[in-house]
Short mmCIF file of C-alpha atoms and ligand atoms in Angstrom, two decimals:
data_model
loop_
_atom_site.label_atom_id
_atom_site.label_comp_id
_atom_site.label_asym_id
_atom_site.label_seq_id
_atom_site.Cartn_x
_atom_site.Cartn_y
_atom_site.Cartn_z
CA VAL A 1 0.00 0.00 0.00
CA ILE A 2 1.38 3.40 -0.96
CA ASP A 3 1.65 5.89 1.90
CA ARG A 4 -0.20 8.94 0.59
CA ASN A 5 1.07 11.34 3.28
CA LYS A 6 4.62 10.30 2.71
CA LEU A 7 4.21 10.85 -1.04
CA SER A 8 2.84 14.37 -0.41
CA ARG A 9 5.72 15.20 1.92
CA LEU A 10 8.24 13.86 -0.56
CA PHE A 11 6.62 15.98 -3.26
CA MET A 12 7.12 19.12 -1.20
CA GLU A 13 10.74 18.20 -0.54
CA VAL A 14 11.39 17.67 -4.25
CA TYR A 15 9.47 20.62 -5.68
CA GLY A 16 9.37 23.07 -2.76
CA ASP A 17 6.62 23.36 -0.19
CA SER A 18 4.68 26.36 -1.47
CA SER A 19 1.43 24.35 -1.47
CA PRO A 20 0.56 20.67 -0.99
CA PRO A 21 0.01 18.61 -4.15
CA ARG A 22 -3.27 17.05 -5.21
CA LEU A 23 -3.21 13.25 -5.49
CA PHE A 24 -4.73 11.15 -8.25
CA ARG A 25 -4.80 7.38 -8.51
CA ALA A 26 -5.57 4.68 -11.08
CA PRO A 27 -5.58 0.92 -10.41
CA GLY A 28 -4.00 -2.07 -12.12
CA ARG A 29 -6.38 -4.77 -13.33
CA VAL A 30 -6.87 -8.47 -13.72
CA ASN A 31 -8.92 -9.80 -16.60
CA LEU A 32 -11.22 -12.62 -15.46
CA ILE A 33 -11.96 -13.75 -19.02
CA GLY A 34 -12.10 -12.37 -22.57
CA GLU A 35 -8.50 -12.34 -23.72
CA HIS A 36 -7.34 -10.91 -27.05
CA THR A 37 -10.95 -10.10 -27.87
CA ASP A 38 -10.88 -6.33 -27.27
CA TYR A 39 -9.13 -5.40 -30.53
CA ASN A 40 -11.61 -7.64 -32.33
CA ASP A 41 -14.53 -5.46 -31.19
CA GLY A 42 -15.44 -8.18 -28.69
CA PHE A 43 -16.16 -8.62 -24.98
CA VAL A 44 -13.88 -8.59 -21.92
CA LEU A 45 -14.51 -9.03 -18.19
CA PRO A 46 -11.79 -7.30 -16.13
CA MET A 47 -11.82 -5.96 -12.60
CA ALA A 48 -9.52 -3.41 -10.95
CA ILE A 49 -7.15 -4.75 -8.28
CA ASN A 50 -5.79 -3.34 -5.04
CA ARG A 51 -2.57 -2.19 -6.67
CA GLU A 52 -2.35 1.34 -7.98
CA THR A 53 -0.35 4.20 -9.39
CA ILE A 54 -0.55 7.50 -7.53
CA VAL A 55 0.42 10.85 -9.01
CA ALA A 56 1.11 13.80 -6.72
CA ALA A 57 0.54 16.86 -8.91
CA ARG A 58 0.76 20.62 -8.75
CA ARG A 59 -0.17 23.06 -11.46
CA ARG A 60 2.52 25.30 -13.00
CA ASP A 61 1.97 28.64 -14.64
CA ASP A 62 3.99 27.74 -17.72
CA ARG A 63 3.65 24.73 -20.04
CA ARG A 64 6.51 22.62 -18.72
CA VAL A 65 5.75 19.17 -17.32
CA ARG A 66 8.33 17.95 -14.85
CA VAL A 67 8.07 14.32 -13.80
CA ARG A 68 9.83 12.27 -11.19
CA SER A 69 9.33 8.56 -10.48
CA VAL A 70 9.72 7.33 -6.91
CA ASN A 71 10.05 3.72 -8.07
CA ILE A 72 13.05 4.19 -10.31
CA ASN A 73 14.28 7.49 -8.85
CA GLU A 74 14.51 9.18 -12.22
CA ALA A 75 13.43 12.63 -13.35
CA ALA A 76 12.56 13.94 -16.80
CA GLU A 77 10.60 16.77 -18.37
CA PHE A 78 9.00 17.99 -21.55
CA ASP A 79 7.40 21.20 -22.74
CA LEU A 80 3.91 21.17 -24.19
CA ASP A 81 4.87 24.07 -26.48
CA THR A 82 7.80 22.19 -28.01
CA LYS A 83 7.25 19.38 -30.49
CA PHE A 84 7.70 15.78 -29.34
CA ASN A 85 11.12 14.59 -30.41
CA ARG A 86 11.32 10.86 -30.98
CA ALA A 87 15.06 11.05 -31.58
CA ASN A 88 15.75 12.27 -28.06
CA GLY A 89 16.51 8.72 -26.91
CA ARG A 90 13.65 9.06 -24.50
CA ARG A 91 12.79 6.80 -21.65
CA LEU A 92 9.82 4.55 -22.25
CA TRP A 93 8.02 5.51 -19.04
CA LEU A 94 8.07 9.17 -20.01
CA ASN A 95 6.56 8.37 -23.41
CA TYR A 96 3.40 7.06 -21.73
CA ILE A 97 2.96 10.32 -19.84
CA GLU A 98 3.97 12.68 -22.60
CA GLY A 99 1.94 10.60 -25.06
CA VAL A 100 -1.26 11.02 -23.06
CA ALA A 101 -0.66 14.76 -22.63
CA ARG A 102 -0.09 15.34 -26.33
CA ILE A 103 -3.04 13.17 -27.39
CA LEU A 104 -5.35 15.02 -24.97
CA GLU A 105 -4.22 18.33 -26.47
CA GLU A 106 -4.61 17.07 -30.05
CA ARG A 107 -8.15 16.10 -29.08
CA GLY A 108 -9.04 19.54 -27.82
CA ALA A 109 -7.90 19.90 -24.20
CA ARG A 110 -5.74 22.88 -23.28
CA LEU A 111 -3.37 21.78 -20.51
CA THR A 112 -1.28 23.77 -18.08
CA GLY A 113 2.22 22.72 -17.10
CA ALA A 114 2.62 20.50 -14.04
CA ASP A 115 5.01 19.03 -11.52
CA PHE A 116 4.45 15.32 -10.94
CA LEU A 117 5.79 12.82 -8.45
CA ILE A 118 4.67 9.28 -9.28
CA GLN A 119 4.67 6.09 -7.26
CA SER A 120 3.22 2.69 -8.16
CA ASP A 121 2.83 -0.73 -6.60
CA VAL A 122 1.45 -2.37 -9.75
CA PRO A 123 4.17 -4.88 -10.67
CA GLU A 124 5.67 -4.01 -14.02
CA GLY A 125 5.69 -6.44 -16.95
CA ALA A 126 3.38 -8.79 -15.07
CA GLY A 127 0.33 -8.37 -17.28
CA LEU A 128 -1.52 -6.34 -14.62
CA SER A 129 -1.56 -3.14 -16.69
CA SER A 130 0.97 -0.96 -14.95
CA SER A 131 1.16 1.12 -18.13
CA ALA A 132 -2.58 1.79 -18.28
CA ALA A 133 -2.51 2.78 -14.59
CA LEU A 134 0.25 5.26 -15.42
CA GLU A 135 -1.53 6.68 -18.47
CA VAL A 136 -4.88 7.04 -16.77
CA SER A 137 -3.60 8.47 -13.48
CA THR A 138 -1.41 11.08 -15.19
CA GLY A 139 -4.12 11.88 -17.75
CA LEU A 140 -6.65 12.43 -14.97
CA ALA A 141 -4.14 14.57 -13.06
CA MET A 142 -3.36 16.75 -16.09
CA LEU A 143 -6.99 17.35 -16.96
CA SER A 144 -7.98 18.02 -13.35
CA ILE A 145 -5.27 20.55 -12.56
CA SER A 146 -6.03 22.25 -15.89
CA ASN A 147 -9.66 22.59 -14.74
CA THR A 148 -10.84 20.55 -17.71
CA GLU A 149 -13.84 18.30 -17.41
CA VAL A 150 -12.94 14.62 -17.55
CA ASP A 151 -14.88 12.25 -19.76
CA ARG A 152 -13.79 8.79 -18.56
CA VAL A 153 -14.17 7.02 -21.88
CA LYS A 154 -12.22 9.75 -23.68
CA LEU A 155 -9.53 9.51 -21.03
CA ALA A 156 -9.25 5.76 -21.66
CA LEU A 157 -9.11 6.31 -25.42
CA ALA A 158 -6.34 8.88 -24.99
CA GLY A 159 -4.30 6.34 -23.00
CA GLN A 160 -4.78 3.74 -25.70
CA ALA A 161 -3.79 6.21 -28.44
CA ALA A 162 -0.66 7.12 -26.48
CA GLU A 163 0.37 3.44 -26.57
CA HIS A 164 -0.31 3.21 -30.29
CA GLU A 165 1.45 6.42 -31.26
CA TYR A 166 4.14 6.98 -28.64
CA VAL A 167 5.00 3.45 -27.53
CA GLY A 168 4.22 1.33 -30.58
CA ALA A 169 1.97 -1.29 -28.99
CA LYS A 170 -1.32 -1.68 -30.88
CA VAL A 171 -3.29 -2.51 -27.74
CA GLY A 172 -7.05 -2.75 -27.38
CA ILE A 173 -9.12 -0.61 -25.00
CA MET A 174 -9.57 -3.01 -22.07
CA ASP A 175 -6.79 -1.91 -19.75
CA GLN A 176 -7.33 1.84 -19.95
CA TYR A 177 -11.09 1.41 -19.81
CA ILE A 178 -11.08 -0.57 -16.58
CA ALA A 179 -8.46 1.73 -15.01
CA ALA A 180 -10.69 4.73 -15.78
CA LEU A 181 -14.14 3.24 -15.09
CA ALA A 182 -13.82 0.33 -12.65
CA GLU A 183 -16.37 -0.05 -9.87
CA LYS A 184 -15.85 -1.50 -6.42
CA GLN A 185 -17.02 -5.08 -5.90
CA HIS A 186 -17.75 -5.49 -9.57
CA ALA A 187 -16.10 -6.66 -12.73
CA LEU A 188 -17.08 -4.82 -15.91
CA LEU A 189 -18.42 -6.63 -18.96
CA ILE A 190 -17.13 -4.23 -21.60
CA ASP A 191 -18.44 -4.19 -25.13
CA CYS A 192 -15.30 -3.05 -26.92
CA ARG A 193 -17.23 -1.92 -29.96
CA SER A 194 -19.83 0.34 -28.36
CA LEU A 195 -17.52 1.15 -25.43
CA GLU A 196 -20.40 0.54 -23.06
CA ALA A 197 -20.04 -1.60 -19.97
CA THR A 198 -22.34 -3.39 -17.56
CA THR A 199 -21.36 -4.23 -14.01
CA VAL A 200 -21.06 -7.85 -12.92
CA PRO A 201 -21.04 -8.35 -9.15
CA VAL A 202 -18.14 -10.42 -7.89
CA ASP A 203 -19.00 -11.78 -4.51
CA THR A 204 -15.92 -12.78 -2.53
CA SER A 205 -17.73 -14.14 0.54
CA THR A 206 -16.99 -17.74 -0.49
CA VAL A 207 -14.33 -17.44 -3.22
CA SER A 208 -11.27 -15.32 -3.91
CA PHE A 209 -9.58 -14.09 -7.04
CA VAL A 210 -5.97 -15.10 -6.66
CA ILE A 211 -3.30 -13.80 -8.99
CA CYS A 212 -0.11 -15.83 -9.43
CA ASN A 213 2.82 -14.05 -10.99
CA SER A 214 5.04 -16.44 -12.98
CA ARG A 215 7.82 -13.85 -12.80
CA VAL A 216 8.48 -14.46 -16.48
CA LYS A 217 8.73 -11.42 -18.74
CA HIS A 218 8.68 -12.20 -22.41
CA GLU A 219 10.97 -10.01 -24.47
CA LEU A 220 9.06 -10.37 -27.72
CA ALA A 221 5.62 -9.86 -26.25
CA SER A 222 4.79 -6.61 -28.03
CA SER A 223 5.86 -7.73 -31.51
CA ALA A 224 4.02 -11.04 -31.05
CA TYR A 225 1.00 -9.03 -29.87
CA ASN A 226 0.98 -6.87 -32.99
CA GLN A 227 1.39 -10.02 -35.09
CA ARG A 228 -1.69 -11.67 -33.49
CA ARG A 229 -3.65 -8.56 -34.20
CA ALA A 230 -2.61 -8.65 -37.86
CA GLU A 231 -3.56 -12.34 -38.08
CA CYS A 232 -7.07 -11.54 -36.84
CA GLU A 233 -7.42 -8.74 -39.40
CA ARG A 234 -6.34 -11.13 -42.15
CA GLY A 235 -8.94 -13.61 -40.91
CA VAL A 236 -11.65 -10.96 -41.24
CA GLU A 237 -10.54 -10.11 -44.77
CA LEU A 238 -10.73 -13.77 -45.84
CA LEU A 239 -14.02 -14.47 -44.07
CA LYS A 240 -15.54 -11.43 -45.77
CA ASN A 241 -15.53 -13.42 -49.02
CA LYS A 242 -18.19 -15.64 -47.46
CA LEU A 243 -19.70 -13.21 -44.95
CA PRO A 244 -19.54 -9.80 -46.64
CA GLU A 245 -21.40 -7.96 -43.86
CA ILE A 246 -18.82 -8.64 -41.10
CA ARG A 247 -16.55 -5.85 -39.81
CA ALA A 248 -14.62 -7.73 -37.14
CA LEU A 249 -14.41 -11.22 -35.62
CA ARG A 250 -17.02 -10.01 -33.16
CA ASP A 251 -19.56 -10.36 -35.95
CA VAL A 252 -18.93 -14.07 -36.57
CA ASN A 253 -20.69 -16.71 -34.47
CA ALA A 254 -19.53 -20.26 -33.85
CA SER A 255 -21.81 -21.96 -36.38
CA GLU A 256 -20.94 -19.49 -39.16
CA PHE A 257 -17.31 -20.05 -38.36
CA GLU A 258 -17.63 -23.83 -38.58
CA LYS A 259 -19.30 -23.48 -41.93
CA HIS A 260 -16.55 -21.30 -43.41
CA GLU A 261 -13.37 -22.08 -41.52
CA ASP A 262 -12.02 -24.20 -44.36
CA CYS A 263 -11.35 -21.06 -46.36
CA LEU A 264 -8.71 -20.00 -43.82
CA PRO A 265 -5.09 -21.10 -43.65
CA GLU A 266 -4.30 -23.24 -40.58
CA ILE A 267 -2.76 -20.57 -38.33
CA ILE A 268 -5.30 -17.88 -39.13
CA ARG A 269 -8.06 -20.41 -38.57
CA ARG A 270 -6.85 -21.17 -35.07
CA ARG A 271 -6.45 -17.50 -34.19
CA CYS A 272 -10.01 -16.78 -35.35
CA ARG A 273 -11.37 -19.81 -33.54
CA HIS A 274 -9.91 -18.56 -30.28
CA VAL A 275 -11.42 -15.11 -30.60
CA ILE A 276 -14.85 -16.34 -31.67
CA THR A 277 -15.11 -18.97 -28.93
CA GLU A 278 -13.62 -16.61 -26.33
CA ASN A 279 -16.30 -14.00 -27.00
CA ALA A 280 -18.97 -16.64 -26.36
CA ARG A 281 -17.19 -17.80 -23.20
CA THR A 282 -16.96 -14.26 -21.89
CA LEU A 283 -20.69 -13.62 -22.25
CA ALA A 284 -21.40 -17.01 -20.67
CA ALA A 285 -19.02 -16.31 -17.78
CA ALA A 286 -20.61 -12.92 -17.09
CA ASN A 287 -23.96 -14.71 -16.80
CA ALA A 288 -22.47 -17.40 -14.61
CA PHE A 289 -21.03 -14.81 -12.20
CA ARG A 290 -24.37 -12.99 -12.15
CA GLN A 291 -26.12 -16.22 -11.20
CA SER A 292 -23.38 -17.14 -8.68
CA ASP A 293 -22.71 -20.27 -10.72
CA LEU A 294 -19.04 -20.27 -9.84
CA GLN A 295 -18.44 -23.85 -11.02
CA ARG A 296 -19.50 -22.83 -14.49
CA ALA A 297 -17.49 -19.59 -14.42
CA GLY A 298 -14.41 -21.56 -13.36
CA GLN A 299 -14.93 -24.13 -16.09
CA LEU A 300 -15.04 -21.36 -18.67
CA MET A 301 -11.78 -19.96 -17.30
CA TYR A 302 -10.06 -23.32 -17.83
CA GLU A 303 -11.45 -23.50 -21.36
CA SER A 304 -10.22 -19.98 -22.04
CA HIS A 305 -6.74 -20.97 -21.00
CA ALA A 306 -6.69 -24.05 -23.24
CA SER A 307 -7.80 -21.94 -26.18
CA LEU A 308 -5.14 -19.26 -25.50
CA ASP A 309 -2.53 -21.98 -25.29
CA HIS A 310 -3.47 -24.16 -28.28
CA ASP A 311 -5.24 -21.87 -30.70
CA TYR A 312 -3.89 -18.41 -29.94
CA GLU A 313 -0.45 -19.57 -28.76
CA VAL A 314 0.21 -16.78 -26.29
CA SER A 315 0.81 -18.91 -23.20
CA CYS A 316 4.21 -20.27 -22.13
CA PRO A 317 5.44 -23.32 -20.16
CA GLU A 318 5.50 -21.44 -16.85
CA LEU A 319 1.90 -20.20 -17.18
CA ASN A 320 0.78 -23.68 -18.21
CA ARG A 321 2.52 -25.08 -15.17
CA LEU A 322 0.72 -22.64 -12.86
CA VAL A 323 -2.62 -23.67 -14.35
CA GLU A 324 -1.81 -27.39 -14.00
CA ILE A 325 -0.82 -26.94 -10.37
CA ALA A 326 -4.03 -25.03 -9.68
CA ARG A 327 -6.16 -27.68 -11.35
CA ARG A 328 -4.93 -30.35 -8.94
CA VAL A 329 -5.80 -28.40 -5.79
CA GLU A 330 -9.23 -29.17 -4.38
CA GLY A 331 -11.39 -26.09 -4.16
CA VAL A 332 -9.89 -24.35 -7.20
CA LEU A 333 -12.79 -23.71 -9.55
CA GLY A 334 -10.91 -22.20 -12.46
CA ALA A 335 -7.53 -20.90 -13.61
CA ARG A 336 -6.17 -19.21 -16.69
CA MET A 337 -3.45 -16.91 -17.92
CA THR A 338 -4.50 -13.28 -17.85
CA GLY A 339 -3.42 -10.28 -19.94
CA GLY A 340 -1.39 -10.31 -23.13
CA GLY A 341 0.51 -13.53 -22.31
CA PHE A 342 4.02 -14.93 -22.92
CA GLY A 343 4.61 -14.58 -19.19
CA GLY A 344 2.97 -12.50 -16.50
CA CYS A 345 0.17 -13.86 -14.35
CA THR A 346 -2.59 -16.39 -14.00
CA VAL A 347 -5.93 -15.62 -12.37
CA ASN A 348 -7.49 -18.32 -10.19
CA LEU A 349 -10.95 -18.69 -8.75
CA VAL A 350 -10.36 -20.34 -5.38
CA GLU A 351 -12.79 -21.29 -2.61
CA ASN A 352 -11.80 -19.38 0.51
CA GLU A 353 -11.45 -22.58 2.51
CA SER A 354 -8.80 -23.79 0.09
CA LEU A 355 -6.72 -20.61 -0.01
CA ASP A 356 -3.94 -21.84 2.26
CA ALA A 357 -3.62 -25.17 0.48
CA PHE A 358 -3.56 -23.33 -2.84
CA ARG A 359 -0.83 -20.92 -1.78
CA GLU A 360 1.23 -23.75 -0.40
CA ALA A 361 0.91 -25.92 -3.52
CA VAL A 362 1.69 -23.08 -5.94
CA THR A 363 4.67 -21.82 -3.98
CA ARG A 364 6.27 -25.24 -3.60
CA GLU A 365 5.43 -26.92 -6.89
CA TYR A 366 6.11 -23.92 -9.09
CA TYR A 367 9.48 -23.40 -7.49
CA GLU A 368 10.36 -27.08 -7.91
CA ALA A 369 9.40 -26.98 -11.57
CA THR A 370 10.95 -23.67 -12.60
CA ASP A 371 13.43 -22.50 -9.94
CA ARG A 372 11.36 -19.34 -9.66
CA ALA A 373 9.41 -18.17 -6.64
CA PRO A 374 5.93 -17.09 -7.75
CA ALA A 375 4.34 -13.98 -6.26
CA ILE A 376 0.76 -14.46 -5.09
CA TYR A 377 -1.76 -11.64 -4.67
CA VAL A 378 -5.36 -11.83 -3.52
CA SER A 379 -7.53 -8.91 -4.55
CA GLU A 380 -11.01 -7.58 -4.11
CA ALA A 381 -12.56 -5.73 -7.05
CA CYS A 382 -11.54 -2.09 -6.51
CA GLY A 383 -12.66 1.27 -7.84
CA GLY A 384 -11.37 3.16 -10.88
CA ALA A 385 -9.30 6.33 -11.26
CA GLU A 386 -10.10 9.20 -8.89
CA GLU A 387 -8.68 12.08 -6.92
CA VAL A 388 -7.69 10.94 -3.41
C1 LIG B 1 -2.99 -6.41 -23.31
C2 LIG B 1 -3.65 -5.26 -24.06
C3 LIG B 1 -5.17 -5.37 -24.00
C4 LIG B 1 -5.65 -6.75 -24.39
C5 LIG B 1 -4.86 -7.84 -23.68
C6 LIG B 1 -5.19 -9.22 -24.18
O1 LIG B 1 -3.27 -6.30 -21.95
O2 LIG B 1 -3.26 -4.03 -23.51
O3 LIG B 1 -5.74 -4.39 -24.82
O4 LIG B 1 -5.60 -6.93 -25.78
O5 LIG B 1 -3.46 -7.65 -23.80
O6 LIG B 1 -6.50 -9.55 -23.88
#
């Protein structure tokens, strides 16, 4: 947990104590189901977790934005009146922040300069959306201190555009959306085409959502991600020969797919099959959670994992191992990799009575198999970005 008072005090030490900063936060997230569906106009079911990024912020009278990170003890700055310079050999973390600022301005906001001190306890590179938490918290801070009204969906879209244009990852909208709009005690079923969401209560009186970090970071994750996205787009192009009215894989149902899948090359066929079946599983899982049918929800999580492993090929041996270990523990209802894949975390639906046995099995067996100690987090569903 980040100590808010300490962060404020540190801010005044770093930037001078003329006035206390305002604090803004945005959470990390775990996706319960609906993986690699968002950029196919499909459905996702994430919830915010109890890990967050906090920005201490104070308005400046000029247009300079000075930024310091507590986590990596680095400082940097940019000027909103000077053009972004890609050749500056910039640090990646600054690009997220500067990217959001510039996108917000391109889209009509007029921002003031700012001093920022940023601290986060969302683990980085773990598939829990530390980058979206950074984009959304700094975006919210910039708009708020500039006295500009904040539209949450537009804030999420600006974060996504910053990743596309300033970082080079062609991500979907899920992570920024949940960081900006999450609700306590609920997951959100997000329709990534209409950008509307409905709340799905997640009741943790009998079960917990347990996140297991494989501690594997895959180097090639972002190029593989962009490649998957391109494979889905190719699939749509080819399927359009048979189904001219479709715009995205979202528009294809399972029986149409079975009828026409022969027109697709093997790899593209498997990618499309994952997305189409995953959309159906996500809608079914949202219903199962609503009806407190946790057995069914867990079953769908296992199926999602198998599909991500075999058809979409974004899992890895360590994630598969975590899921296998989970499957053998009594009282585990479901387990799957979560987030982009190639490393990062699994999410597990575990009966509260079995929590200790689960922790013990994962810690011991995963270490024996991989020589890595997993990190294990249990989280409630938390709220979205806000001023604190
Ligand atoms: C990353 C992206 C999301 C989404 C997931 C996979 O987290 O940022 O937009 O595509 O991968 O479901």
